[in-house]
JSON list of C-alpha atoms and ligand atoms in Angstrom, two decimals:
[
{"chain": "A", "resi": 264, "resn": "MET", "atom": "CA", "xyz": [0.00, 0.00, 0.00]},
{"chain": "A", "resi": 265, "resn": "THR", "atom": "CA", "xyz": [1.19, 3.49, -0.83]},
{"chain": "A", "resi": 266, "resn": "GLU", "atom": "CA", "xyz": [-0.31, 6.91, -0.18]},
{"chain": "A", "resi": 267, "resn": "ALA", "atom": "CA", "xyz": [-2.38, 8.54, -2.92]},
{"chain": "A", "resi": 268, "resn": "ARG", "atom": "CA", "xyz": [-0.16, 10.22, -5.51]},
{"chain": "A", "resi": 269, "resn": "THR", "atom": "CA", "xyz": [-0.27, 13.04, -7.99]},
{"chain": "A", "resi": 270, "resn": "LEU", "atom": "CA", "xyz": [0.87, 12.12, -11.47]},
{"chain": "A", "resi": 271, "resn": "TRP", "atom": "CA", "xyz": [2.01, 15.45, -12.86]},
{"chain": "A", "resi": 272, "resn": "LEU", "atom": "CA", "xyz": [2.06, 15.40, -16.68]},
{"chain": "A", "resi": 273, "resn": "THR", "atom": "CA", "xyz": [4.12, 18.24, -18.10]},
{"chain": "A", "resi": 274, "resn": "GLY", "atom": "CA", "xyz": [4.94, 18.89, -21.74]},
{"chain": "A", "resi": 275, "resn": "LEU", "atom": "CA", "xyz": [4.24, 21.04, -24.77]},
{"chain": "A", "resi": 276, "resn": "SER", "atom": "CA", "xyz": [0.77, 21.78, -26.06]},
{"chain": "A", "resi": 277, "resn": "GLY", "atom": "CA", "xyz": [-0.29, 18.85, -28.21]},
{"chain": "A", "resi": 278, "resn": "ALA", "atom": "CA", "xyz": [2.16, 16.47, -26.54]},
{"chain": "A", "resi": 279, "resn": "GLY", "atom": "CA", "xyz": [-0.66, 14.18, -25.44]},
{"chain": "A", "resi": 280, "resn": "LYS", "atom": "CA", "xyz": [-1.15, 15.11, -21.77]},
{"chain": "A", "resi": 281, "resn": "SER", "atom": "CA", "xyz": [-4.96, 15.43, -21.84]},
{"chain": "A", "resi": 282, "resn": "THR", "atom": "CA", "xyz": [-5.46, 12.37, -24.02]},
{"chain": "A", "resi": 283, "resn": "ILE", "atom": "CA", "xyz": [-3.35, 10.23, -21.70]},
{"chain": "A", "resi": 284, "resn": "ALA", "atom": "CA", "xyz": [-4.94, 11.72, -18.56]},
{"chain": "A", "resi": 285, "resn": "VAL", "atom": "CA", "xyz": [-8.46, 10.86, -19.72]},
{"chain": "A", "resi": 286, "resn": "ALA", "atom": "CA", "xyz": [-7.43, 7.35, -20.78]},
{"chain": "A", "resi": 287, "resn": "LEU", "atom": "CA", "xyz": [-5.65, 6.81, -17.47]},
{"chain": "A", "resi": 288, "resn": "LYS", "atom": "CA", "xyz": [-8.71, 7.93, -15.53]},
{"chain": "A", "resi": 289, "resn": "GLU", "atom": "CA", "xyz": [-10.77, 5.39, -17.50]},
{"chain": "A", "resi": 290, "resn": "ARG", "atom": "CA", "xyz": [-8.21, 2.72, -16.63]},
{"chain": "A", "resi": 291, "resn": "PHE", "atom": "CA", "xyz": [-8.63, 3.54, -12.93]},
{"chain": "A", "resi": 292, "resn": "GLU", "atom": "CA", "xyz": [-12.41, 3.43, -13.30]},
{"chain": "A", "resi": 293, "resn": "ALA", "atom": "CA", "xyz": [-12.22, 0.03, -14.95]},
{"chain": "A", "resi": 294, "resn": "ALA", "atom": "CA", "xyz": [-10.31, -1.18, -11.89]},
{"chain": "A", "resi": 295, "resn": "GLY", "atom": "CA", "xyz": [-12.92, 0.34, -9.56]},
{"chain": "A", "resi": 296, "resn": "ARG", "atom": "CA", "xyz": [-10.57, 3.08, -8.42]},
{"chain": "A", "resi": 297, "resn": "MET", "atom": "CA", "xyz": [-11.43, 6.74, -8.20]},
{"chain": "A", "resi": 298, "resn": "SER", "atom": "CA", "xyz": [-9.14, 9.44, -9.56]},
{"chain": "A", "resi": 299, "resn": "ALA", "atom": "CA", "xyz": [-9.40, 13.09, -10.56]},
{"chain": "A", "resi": 300, "resn": "VAL", "atom": "CA", "xyz": [-8.05, 14.83, -13.65]},
{"chain": "A", "resi": 301, "resn": "LEU", "atom": "CA", "xyz": [-6.94, 18.44, -13.37]},
{"chain": "A", "resi": 302, "resn": "ASP", "atom": "CA", "xyz": [-6.57, 19.64, -16.95]},
{"chain": "A", "resi": 303, "resn": "GLY", "atom": "CA", "xyz": [-4.96, 22.98, -17.72]},
{"chain": "A", "resi": 304, "resn": "ASP", "atom": "CA", "xyz": [-7.69, 24.09, -20.13]},
{"chain": "A", "resi": 305, "resn": "ALA", "atom": "CA", "xyz": [-10.47, 23.19, -17.68]},
{"chain": "A", "resi": 306, "resn": "VAL", "atom": "CA", "xyz": [-8.68, 24.80, -14.73]},
{"chain": "A", "resi": 307, "resn": "ARG", "atom": "CA", "xyz": [-8.41, 28.03, -16.67]},
{"chain": "A", "resi": 308, "resn": "THR", "atom": "CA", "xyz": [-12.17, 28.19, -17.19]},
{"chain": "A", "resi": 309, "resn": "GLY", "atom": "CA", "xyz": [-12.85, 28.36, -13.45]},
{"chain": "A", "resi": 310, "resn": "LEU", "atom": "CA", "xyz": [-10.34, 28.11, -10.63]},
{"chain": "A", "resi": 311, "resn": "CYS", "atom": "CA", "xyz": [-7.75, 30.09, -12.61]},
{"chain": "A", "resi": 312, "resn": "ALA", "atom": "CA", "xyz": [-10.00, 32.05, -15.00]},
{"chain": "A", "resi": 313, "resn": "ASP", "atom": "CA", "xyz": [-8.49, 35.30, -13.77]},
{"chain": "A", "resi": 314, "resn": "LEU", "atom": "CA", "xyz": [-4.94, 34.36, -14.82]},
{"chain": "A", "resi": 315, "resn": "GLY", "atom": "CA", "xyz": [-3.07, 35.00, -18.05]},
{"chain": "A", "resi": 316, "resn": "PHE", "atom": "CA", "xyz": [0.12, 33.51, -19.42]},
{"chain": "A", "resi": 317, "resn": "SER", "atom": "CA", "xyz": [2.87, 35.72, -18.04]},
{"chain": "A", "resi": 318, "resn": "PRO", "atom": "CA", "xyz": [5.49, 33.84, -16.00]},
{"chain": "A", "resi": 319, "resn": "GLU", "atom": "CA", "xyz": [3.91, 35.20, -12.80]},
{"chain": "A", "resi": 320, "resn": "ALA", "atom": "CA", "xyz": [0.40, 34.14, -13.83]},
{"chain": "A", "resi": 321, "resn": "ARG", "atom": "CA", "xyz": [1.63, 30.68, -14.82]},
{"chain": "A", "resi": 322, "resn": "SER", "atom": "CA", "xyz": [3.28, 30.34, -11.40]},
{"chain": "A", "resi": 323, "resn": "GLU", "atom": "CA", "xyz": [0.06, 31.26, -9.64]},
{"chain": "A", "resi": 324, "resn": "ASN", "atom": "CA", "xyz": [-1.84, 28.83, -11.88]},
{"chain": "A", "resi": 325, "resn": "ILE", "atom": "CA", "xyz": [0.47, 26.00, -10.82]},
{"chain": "A", "resi": 326, "resn": "ARG", "atom": "CA", "xyz": [0.41, 27.04, -7.16]},
{"chain": "A", "resi": 327, "resn": "ARG", "atom": "CA", "xyz": [-3.38, 26.83, -6.98]},
{"chain": "A", "resi": 328, "resn": "VAL", "atom": "CA", "xyz": [-3.52, 23.50, -8.76]},
{"chain": "A", "resi": 329, "resn": "ALA", "atom": "CA", "xyz": [-0.80, 22.09, -6.49]},
{"chain": "A", "resi": 330, "resn": "HIS", "atom": "CA", "xyz": [-2.88, 22.96, -3.43]},
{"chain": "A", "resi": 331, "resn": "VAL", "atom": "CA", "xyz": [-5.91, 21.23, -4.95]},
{"chain": "A", "resi": 332, "resn": "CYS", "atom": "CA", "xyz": [-3.73, 18.17, -5.59]},
{"chain": "A", "resi": 333, "resn": "LYS", "atom": "CA", "xyz": [-2.61, 18.18, -1.97]},
{"chain": "A", "resi": 334, "resn": "LEU", "atom": "CA", "xyz": [-6.20, 18.33, -0.71]},
{"chain": "A", "resi": 335, "resn": "PHE", "atom": "CA", "xyz": [-7.27, 15.51, -3.02]},
{"chain": "A", "resi": 336, "resn": "ASN", "atom": "CA", "xyz": [-4.27, 13.36, -2.08]},
{"chain": "A", "resi": 337, "resn": "ASP", "atom": "CA", "xyz": [-4.97, 14.02, 1.61]},
{"chain": "A", "resi": 338, "resn": "ALA", "atom": "CA", "xyz": [-8.47, 12.66, 0.95]},
{"chain": "A", "resi": 339, "resn": "GLY", "atom": "CA", "xyz": [-6.96, 9.52, -0.57]},
{"chain": "A", "resi": 340, "resn": "LEU", "atom": "CA", "xyz": [-7.68, 10.37, -4.19]},
{"chain": "A", "resi": 341, "resn": "THR", "atom": "CA", "xyz": [-5.15, 9.87, -6.96]},
{"chain": "A", "resi": 342, "resn": "VAL", "atom": "CA", "xyz": [-4.73, 12.97, -9.10]},
{"chain": "A", "resi": 343, "resn": "ILE", "atom": "CA", "xyz": [-3.70, 13.22, -12.73]},
{"chain": "A", "resi": 344, "resn": "VAL", "atom": "CA", "xyz": [-2.53, 16.70, -13.72]},
{"chain": "A", "resi": 345, "resn": "ALA", "atom": "CA", "xyz": [-2.35, 17.61, -17.40]},
{"chain": "A", "resi": 346, "resn": "MET", "atom": "CA", "xyz": [-0.73, 21.01, -17.60]},
{"chain": "A", "resi": 347, "resn": "ILE", "atom": "CA", "xyz": [2.07, 22.43, -19.72]},
{"chain": "A", "resi": 348, "resn": "SER", "atom": "CA", "xyz": [3.69, 23.79, -16.50]},
{"chain": "A", "resi": 349, "resn": "PRO", "atom": "CA", "xyz": [6.71, 25.04, -18.42]},
{"chain": "A", "resi": 350, "resn": "TYR", "atom": "CA", "xyz": [8.86, 26.32, -15.57]},
{"chain": "A", "resi": 351, "resn": "MET", "atom": "CA", "xyz": [11.08, 24.08, -13.44]},
{"chain": "A", "resi": 352, "resn": "ASP", "atom": "CA", "xyz": [10.73, 26.32, -10.40]},
{"chain": "A", "resi": 353, "resn": "ASP", "atom": "CA", "xyz": [6.93, 26.12, -10.53]},
{"chain": "A", "resi": 354, "resn": "ARG", "atom": "CA", "xyz": [7.01, 22.33, -10.73]},
{"chain": "A", "resi": 355, "resn": "ARG", "atom": "CA", "xyz": [9.52, 22.23, -7.89]},
{"chain": "A", "resi": 356, "resn": "ASN", "atom": "CA", "xyz": [7.19, 24.38, -5.79]},
{"chain": "A", "resi": 357, "resn": "ALA", "atom": "CA", "xyz": [4.29, 22.09, -6.66]},
{"chain": "A", "resi": 358, "resn": "GLN", "atom": "CA", "xyz": [6.37, 19.15, -5.48]},
{"chain": "A", "resi": 359, "resn": "ILE", "atom": "CA", "xyz": [6.99, 20.92, -2.16]},
{"chain": "A", "resi": 360, "resn": "VAL", "atom": "CA", "xyz": [3.26, 21.65, -1.69]},
{"chain": "A", "resi": 361, "resn": "ILE", "atom": "CA", "xyz": [2.12, 18.15, -2.65]},
{"chain": "A", "resi": 362, "resn": "GLY", "atom": "CA", "xyz": [5.00, 16.33, -0.95]},
{"chain": "A", "resi": 363, "resn": "ALA", "atom": "CA", "xyz": [8.01, 14.67, -2.52]},
{"chain": "A", "resi": 364, "resn": "SER", "atom": "CA", "xyz": [6.74, 11.16, -1.81]},
{"chain": "A", "resi": 365, "resn": "ARG", "atom": "CA", "xyz": [3.44, 11.84, -3.60]},
{"chain": "A", "resi": 366, "resn": "PHE", "atom": "CA", "xyz": [4.59, 13.97, -6.53]},
{"chain": "A", "resi": 367, "resn": "VAL", "atom": "CA", "xyz": [5.36, 11.92, -9.63]},
{"chain": "A", "resi": 368, "resn": "GLU", "atom": "CA", "xyz": [6.75, 14.07, -12.41]},
{"chain": "A", "resi": 369, "resn": "VAL", "atom": "CA", "xyz": [5.99, 12.71, -15.87]},
{"chain": "A", "resi": 370, "resn": "HIS", "atom": "CA", "xyz": [7.48, 14.39, -18.91]},
{"chain": "A", "resi": 371, "resn": "ILE", "atom": "CA", "xyz": [5.32, 13.91, -21.98]},
{"chain": "A", "resi": 372, "resn": "ALA", "atom": "CA", "xyz": [8.36, 14.52, -24.11]},
{"chain": "A", "resi": 373, "resn": "THR", "atom": "CA", "xyz": [6.83, 14.65, -27.58]},
{"chain": "A", "resi": 374, "resn": "THR", "atom": "CA", "xyz": [8.98, 16.94, -29.71]},
{"chain": "A", "resi": 375, "resn": "LEU", "atom": "CA", "xyz": [7.91, 20.41, -30.76]},
{"chain": "A", "resi": 376, "resn": "GLU", "atom": "CA", "xyz": [8.07, 19.27, -34.37]},
{"chain": "A", "resi": 377, "resn": "VAL", "atom": "CA", "xyz": [5.52, 16.49, -33.74]},
{"chain": "A", "resi": 378, "resn": "CYS", "atom": "CA", "xyz": [3.29, 18.68, -31.57]},
{"chain": "A", "resi": 379, "resn": "GLU", "atom": "CA", "xyz": [3.25, 21.39, -34.20]},
{"chain": "A", "resi": 380, "resn": "ARG", "atom": "CA", "xyz": [2.46, 18.90, -36.94]},
{"chain": "A", "resi": 381, "resn": "ARG", "atom": "CA", "xyz": [-0.47, 17.54, -34.87]},
{"chain": "A", "resi": 382, "resn": "ASP", "atom": "CA", "xyz": [-1.67, 21.00, -33.85]},
{"chain": "A", "resi": 383, "resn": "PRO", "atom": "CA", "xyz": [-4.93, 19.48, -32.49]},
{"chain": "A", "resi": 384, "resn": "LYS", "atom": "CA", "xyz": [-6.39, 22.85, -31.49]},
{"chain": "A", "resi": 385, "resn": "GLY", "atom": "CA", "xyz": [-4.85, 24.96, -34.25]},
{"chain": "A", "resi": 386, "resn": "LEU", "atom": "CA", "xyz": [-2.88, 26.90, -31.65]},
{"chain": "A", "resi": 387, "resn": "TYR", "atom": "CA", "xyz": [0.56, 26.52, -33.22]},
{"chain": "A", "resi": 388, "resn": "SER", "atom": "CA", "xyz": [-0.54, 28.02, -36.51]},
{"chain": "A", "resi": 389, "resn": "LYS", "atom": "CA", "xyz": [-2.11, 30.91, -34.64]},
{"chain": "A", "resi": 390, "resn": "ALA", "atom": "CA", "xyz": [1.03, 31.37, -32.54]},
{"chain": "A", "resi": 391, "resn": "ARG", "atom": "CA", "xyz": [3.21, 31.30, -35.68]},
{"chain": "A", "resi": 392, "resn": "ALA", "atom": "CA", "xyz": [0.92, 33.95, -37.17]},
{"chain": "A", "resi": 393, "resn": "GLY", "atom": "CA", "xyz": [1.53, 36.11, -34.12]},
{"chain": "A", "resi": 394, "resn": "LEU", "atom": "CA", "xyz": [-2.05, 35.80, -32.89]},
{"chain": "A", "resi": 395, "resn": "ILE", "atom": "CA", "xyz": [-1.18, 34.17, -29.54]},
{"chain": "A", "resi": 396, "resn": "PRO", "atom": "CA", "xyz": [1.53, 35.87, -27.49]},
{"chain": "A", "resi": 397, "resn": "GLN", "atom": "CA", "xyz": [3.68, 33.95, -25.00]},
{"chain": "A", "resi": 398, "resn": "PHE", "atom": "CA", "xyz": [2.95, 30.58, -26.58]},
{"chain": "A", "resi": 399, "resn": "THR", "atom": "CA", "xyz": [5.07, 27.82, -25.04]},
{"chain": "A", "resi": 400, "resn": "GLY", "atom": "CA", "xyz": [7.61, 26.39, -27.46]},
{"chain": "A", "resi": 401, "resn": "ILE", "atom": "CA", "xyz": [7.23, 29.26, -29.93]},
{"chain": "A", "resi": 402, "resn": "THR", "atom": "CA", "xyz": [7.46, 32.57, -28.07]},
{"chain": "A", "resi": 403, "resn": "ALA", "atom": "CA", "xyz": [7.72, 31.37, -24.46]},
{"chain": "A", "resi": 404, "resn": "PRO", "atom": "CA", "xyz": [10.15, 28.84, -22.99]},
{"chain": "A", "resi": 405, "resn": "TYR", "atom": "CA", "xyz": [9.59, 25.25, -22.00]},
{"chain": "A", "resi": 406, "resn": "GLU", "atom": "CA", "xyz": [11.99, 23.98, -19.35]},
{"chain": "A", "resi": 407, "resn": "ALA", "atom": "CA", "xyz": [12.08, 20.19, -19.59]},
{"chain": "A", "resi": 408, "resn": "PRO", "atom": "CA", "xyz": [12.37, 18.20, -16.34]},
{"chain": "A", "resi": 409, "resn": "ALA", "atom": "CA", "xyz": [15.97, 17.21, -15.60]},
{"chain": "A", "resi": 410, "resn": "THR", "atom": "CA", "xyz": [15.11, 14.04, -13.67]},
{"chain": "A", "resi": 411, "resn": "PRO", "atom": "CA", "xyz": [11.45, 13.10, -14.24]},
{"chain": "A", "resi": 412, "resn": "SER", "atom": "CA", "xyz": [10.09, 9.88, -12.77]},
{"chain": "A", "resi": 413, "resn": "CYS", "atom": "CA", "xyz": [9.05, 8.95, -16.27]},
{"chain": "A", "resi": 414, "resn": "GLN", "atom": "CA", "xyz": [9.53, 10.28, -19.80]},
{"chain": "A", "resi": 415, "resn": "LEU", "atom": "CA", "xyz": [7.15, 9.34, -22.60]},
{"chain": "A", "resi": 416, "resn": "ASP", "atom": "CA", "xyz": [7.39, 10.35, -26.24]},
{"chain": "A", "resi": 417, "resn": "THR", "atom": "CA", "xyz": [3.95, 9.85, -27.74]},
{"chain": "A", "resi": 418, "resn": "ALA", "atom": "CA", "xyz": [5.39, 9.74, -31.25]},
{"chain": "A", "resi": 419, "resn": "VAL", "atom": "CA", "xyz": [6.71, 6.28, -30.40]},
{"chain": "A", "resi": 420, "resn": "THR", "atom": "CA", "xyz": [4.61, 5.19, -27.40]},
{"chain": "A", "resi": 421, "resn": "SER", "atom": "CA", "xyz": [0.90, 4.50, -27.86]},
{"chain": "A", "resi": 422, "resn": "VAL", "atom": "CA", "xyz": [-1.80, 5.87, -25.55]},
{"chain": "A", "resi": 423, "resn": "SER", "atom": "CA", "xyz": [-2.41, 2.38, -24.12]},
{"chain": "A", "resi": 424, "resn": "GLU", "atom": "CA", "xyz": [1.30, 1.85, -23.49]},
{"chain": "A", "resi": 425, "resn": "CYS", "atom": "CA", "xyz": [1.53, 5.24, -21.75]},
{"chain": "A", "resi": 426, "resn": "VAL", "atom": "CA", "xyz": [-1.50, 4.35, -19.62]},
{"chain": "A", "resi": 427, "resn": "ALA", "atom": "CA", "xyz": [-0.01, 1.01, -18.57]},
{"chain": "A", "resi": 428, "resn": "ILE", "atom": "CA", "xyz": [3.26, 2.65, -17.54]},
{"chain": "A", "resi": 429, "resn": "LEU", "atom": "CA", "xyz": [1.56, 5.42, -15.57]},
{"chain": "A", "resi": 430, "resn": "TYR", "atom": "CA", "xyz": [-0.94, 3.07, -13.96]},
{"chain": "A", "resi": 431, "resn": "ALA", "atom": "CA", "xyz": [1.98, 1.17, -12.49]},
{"chain": "A", "resi": 432, "resn": "LEU", "atom": "CA", "xyz": [3.55, 4.40, -11.23]},
{"chain": "A", "resi": 433, "resn": "ALA", "atom": "CA", "xyz": [0.36, 5.46, -9.44]},
{"chain": "A", "resi": 434, "resn": "GLY", "atom": "CA", "xyz": [0.70, 3.06, -6.52]},
{"chain": "A", "resi": 435, "resn": "THR", "atom": "CA", "xyz": [-2.04, 1.02, -4.92]},
{"chain": "A", "resi": 436, "resn": "SER", "atom": "CA", "xyz": [-3.67, 2.89, -2.03]},
{"chain": "A", "resi": 437, "resn": "GLU", "atom": "CA", "xyz": [-6.63, 4.57, -3.69]},
{"chain": "A", "resi": 438, "resn": "PRO", "atom": "CA", "xyz": [-10.09, 4.01, -2.32]},
{"chain": "A", "resi": 439, "resn": "THR", "atom": "CA", "xyz": [-12.38, 1.92, -4.48]},
{"chain": "A", "resi": 440, "resn": "SER", "atom": "CA", "xyz": [-15.59, 3.40, -5.84]},
{"chain": "A", "resi": 441, "resn": "SER", "atom": "CA", "xyz": [-17.67, 0.53, -4.48]},
{"chain": "B", "resi": 153, "resn": "ADP", "atom": "P1", "xyz": [-1.99, 18.21, -24.68]},
{"chain": "B", "resi": 153, "resn": "ADP", "atom": "O1", "xyz": [-3.01, 17.92, -23.59]},
{"chain": "B", "resi": 153, "resn": "ADP", "atom": "O2", "xyz": [-0.61, 17.79, -24.29]},
{"chain": "B", "resi": 153, "resn": "ADP", "atom": "O3", "xyz": [-2.07, 19.62, -25.20]},
{"chain": "B", "resi": 153, "resn": "ADP", "atom": "P2", "xyz": [-3.73, 16.64, -26.35]},
{"chain": "B", "resi": 153, "resn": "ADP", "atom": "O4", "xyz": [-3.92, 15.35, -25.59]},
{"chain": "B", "resi": 153, "resn": "ADP", "atom": "O5", "xyz": [-4.80, 17.67, -26.25]},
{"chain": "B", "resi": 153, "resn": "ADP", "atom": "O6", "xyz": [-2.31, 17.27, -25.91]},
{"chain": "B", "resi": 153, "resn": "ADP", "atom": "O7", "xyz": [-3.49, 16.34, -27.88]},
{"chain": "B", "resi": 153, "resn": "ADP", "atom": "C1", "xyz": [-2.59, 15.33, -28.30]},
{"chain": "B", "resi": 153, "resn": "ADP", "atom": "C2", "xyz": [-2.98, 14.88, -29.71]},
{"chain": "B", "resi": 153, "resn": "ADP", "atom": "O8", "xyz": [-2.05, 13.86, -30.11]},
{"chain": "B", "resi": 153, "resn": "ADP", "atom": "C3", "xyz": [-4.36, 14.28, -29.76]},
{"chain": "B", "resi": 153, "resn": "ADP", "atom": "O9", "xyz": [-4.95, 14.65, -30.99]},
{"chain": "B", "resi": 153, "resn": "ADP", "atom": "C4", "xyz": [-4.08, 12.77, -29.73]},
{"chain": "B", "resi": 153, "resn": "ADP", "atom": "O10", "xyz": [-5.07, 12.02, -30.37]},
{"chain": "B", "resi": 153, "resn": "ADP", "atom": "C5", "xyz": [-2.76, 12.69, -30.48]},
{"chain": "B", "resi": 153, "resn": "ADP", "atom": "N1", "xyz": [-1.94, 11.52, -30.16]},
{"chain": "B", "resi": 153, "resn": "ADP", "atom": "C6", "xyz": [-1.37, 10.69, -31.07]},
{"chain": "B", "resi": 153, "resn": "ADP", "atom": "N2", "xyz": [-0.66, 9.70, -30.47]},
{"chain": "B", "resi": 153, "resn": "ADP", "atom": "C7", "xyz": [-0.79, 9.91, -29.14]},
{"chain": "B", "resi": 153, "resn": "ADP", "atom": "C8", "xyz": [-0.28, 9.21, -27.99]},
{"chain": "B", "resi": 153, "resn": "ADP", "atom": "N3", "xyz": [0.49, 8.12, -28.10]},
{"chain": "B", "resi": 153, "resn": "ADP", "atom": "N4", "xyz": [-0.56, 9.72, -26.76]},
{"chain": "B", "resi": 153, "resn": "ADP", "atom": "C9", "xyz": [-1.34, 10.84, -26.65]},
{"chain": "B", "resi": 153, "resn": "ADP", "atom": "N5", "xyz": [-1.84, 11.53, -27.69]},
{"chain": "B", "resi": 153, "resn": "ADP", "atom": "C10", "xyz": [-1.59, 11.07, -28.94]}
]
């Protein structure tokens, strides 16, 4: 038995974070285990709707989400975070808030070239056209984790393979839904 963990998926837009997070949540459900997904886009429609994309706003965005993760983990719930979270310092601070033993940093390390080719939301073409300022990977930095618990390149690793790897990393203490 292990304590409930936060799987923190960081990576470029289009890397596959949300897709993997949703599939992983379904995997937990199939096993009768509850989990929560905190997705960057969803978080920005509510909890963090007042924040922009400056470095300071991104830090505050991560800080709030980290505290939600801590509360959920305290309640015994596994959390899957899908957020670009481009700055090392912000992720380090999230690790401190959540707790080093619970925080599992996962780098969805799909290359910029692949992400831009996928462009699932059309954001890269808008960023290239100058329509989106401070776009990570184009006009804002992405600081890759130096020592992530896990690194997955979705150009070569399928969604189901990613899910299997992350499911194993999540530990075993979560409450069942029954
Ligand atoms: P992010 O949340 O990182 O911005 P999304 O999950 O929204 O990324 O988009 C990733 C896109 O890449 C989706 O269109 C998804 O179908 C596609 N994709 C292709 N292969 C994979 C894979 N192995 N893992 C995750 N996504 C993949």
